[in-house]
Coordinates of C-alpha atoms in Angstrom, one line a residue:
M1 CA 90.4 211.3 21.0
M2 CA 93.2 208.9 21.7
D3 CA 96.7 210.2 21.6
T4 CA 98.3 207.1 20.2
W5 CA 97.1 203.7 19.0
E6 CA 98.7 201.6 21.7
P7 CA 97.9 199.3 23.5
R8 CA 96.1 198.0 20.5
P9 CA 97.9 195.6 18.2
L10 CA 100.1 197.2 15.5
P11 CA 99.9 196.1 11.9
T12 CA 102.6 193.8 10.4
V13 CA 104.7 195.9 8.1
T14 CA 106.1 194.2 5.0
P15 CA 108.1 195.5 2.0
E16 CA 104.8 195.5 0.0
N17 CA 102.8 197.6 2.5
E18 CA 105.5 199.7 4.2
R19 CA 104.7 202.7 2.1
Y20 CA 101.0 202.5 3.0
W21 CA 101.8 202.6 6.8
N22 CA 104.4 205.2 6.4
G23 CA 102.0 207.4 4.4
A24 CA 99.4 207.1 7.2
S25 CA 102.1 208.2 9.7
N26 CA 102.3 211.4 7.5
E27 CA 98.5 211.7 7.3
R28 CA 98.3 210.5 3.7
L29 CA 95.9 207.6 2.8
L30 CA 97.7 205.7 0.0
L31 CA 96.2 203.1 -2.4
S32 CA 97.5 200.9 -5.1
K33 CA 96.3 201.8 -8.6
C34 CA 96.6 199.8 -11.8
P35 CA 98.0 202.0 -14.6
D36 CA 96.4 199.7 -17.2
C37 CA 92.8 199.1 -16.1
G38 CA 92.6 202.0 -13.6
L39 CA 91.4 199.9 -10.6
A40 CA 92.1 201.5 -7.2
I41 CA 93.1 198.8 -4.8
H42 CA 93.0 198.4 -1.0
Y43 CA 94.8 196.5 0.7
P44 CA 97.9 197.7 -1.2
R45 CA 99.5 195.1 -3.4
A46 CA 102.2 195.0 -6.0
R47 CA 100.0 193.6 -8.8
C48 CA 96.5 194.3 -9.9
P49 CA 94.1 191.5 -8.9
D50 CA 92.2 191.9 -12.2
C51 CA 94.9 192.1 -14.9
F52 CA 98.2 191.4 -12.9
T53 CA 99.9 194.6 -14.0
E54 CA 102.3 196.1 -11.6
T55 CA 100.6 198.8 -9.5
E56 CA 101.5 202.4 -8.7
W57 CA 100.8 204.4 -5.6
M58 CA 98.1 207.1 -5.5
E59 CA 96.9 209.3 -2.7
A60 CA 93.2 208.9 -1.8
S61 CA 91.0 211.9 -1.2
G62 CA 90.1 210.7 2.2
G63 CA 86.3 211.0 1.6
A64 CA 84.1 207.9 2.0
T65 CA 80.7 206.6 3.0
V66 CA 79.7 204.1 5.6
Y67 CA 79.0 200.8 3.7
S68 CA 78.4 198.6 6.8
Y69 CA 79.2 198.8 10.5
S70 CA 79.0 196.9 13.8
V71 CA 79.3 198.1 17.4
A72 CA 81.5 196.2 19.9
E73 CA 80.6 196.9 23.5
R74 CA 83.6 194.9 24.8
M75 CA 86.9 194.2 23.0
E76 CA 89.8 192.4 24.6
G77 CA 92.9 194.6 24.6
W78 CA 91.0 197.7 23.8
P79 CA 91.0 200.5 26.3
E80 CA 87.6 200.9 28.0
T81 CA 87.7 204.6 27.5
D82 CA 87.5 204.0 23.7
L83 CA 84.5 201.7 23.9
P84 CA 82.0 201.1 22.5
L85 CA 84.0 200.5 19.3
V86 CA 82.5 201.2 15.9
V87 CA 84.0 198.8 13.3
A88 CA 83.0 199.8 9.8
Y89 CA 83.5 199.1 6.2
V90 CA 83.7 202.4 4.4
E91 CA 83.6 202.9 0.6
L92 CA 86.3 205.3 -0.5
A93 CA 85.5 207.9 -3.1
E94 CA 88.0 206.1 -5.3
G95 CA 86.0 202.8 -5.1
P96 CA 87.7 200.4 -2.7
R97 CA 86.0 199.4 0.6
I98 CA 88.2 199.3 3.7
M99 CA 87.7 198.0 7.2
T100 CA 88.4 200.6 9.8
N101 CA 87.2 202.2 13.0
L102 CA 84.8 205.2 13.3
V103 CA 86.1 207.4 16.0
D104 CA 84.8 210.4 18.0
C105 CA 81.1 209.4 17.5
D106 CA 78.2 208.0 19.3
P107 CA 77.3 204.6 17.8
G108 CA 73.7 205.7 17.7
D109 CA 74.6 208.5 15.3
V110 CA 76.1 206.1 12.7
S111 CA 74.0 205.0 9.7
V112 CA 74.8 203.2 6.4
G113 CA 75.5 205.8 3.8
D114 CA 76.8 208.5 6.2
P115 CA 79.7 210.5 4.8
V116 CA 83.0 210.1 6.6
S117 CA 86.5 211.5 6.3
V118 CA 89.8 209.9 7.1
A119 CA 91.8 210.9 10.2
F120 CA 95.1 209.4 11.5
I121 CA 96.3 208.1 14.8
L122 CA 100.0 208.0 15.6
T123 CA 101.7 204.9 16.9
E124 CA 104.9 204.5 18.9
E125 CA 106.4 202.7 16.0
E126 CA 108.2 205.1 13.6
G127 CA 106.7 205.1 10.2
V128 CA 103.4 203.5 11.2
G129 CA 100.1 205.5 11.4
I130 CA 96.6 204.1 11.6
P131 CA 93.9 205.5 9.3
V132 CA 90.5 205.8 11.0
F133 CA 87.4 207.7 10.0
R134 CA 85.1 210.4 11.5
L135 CA 81.5 211.3 10.6
D136 CA 81.3 214.5 8.5

């Protein structure tokens, strides 16, 4: 397991997504949720993409399933000790699909439909954590 995210690129923090990254730094996976239509949304945004109502924050359960994945044997800027890299779309229990990395697993052990759980990697940037997922 990697101790910190670096030297990988850090996300760009904006006023709209700052709470999301800060939540991840405190081991909380936050989503936007529409109070009118109930849609859970990732990537966090201020307005619902379906009905344009102002969203609220909610904490996700952290449970998900692998929707799709790919394995990268080489990745520029990625530490060789963390390769191969499993890049995946996971479908959260709350509905949204998010792109992430599956960590601490052999790529040959990953299948579509596998249950996964969120984990968090710290960064050197205060208030920024990176959500990743592990096979259950």
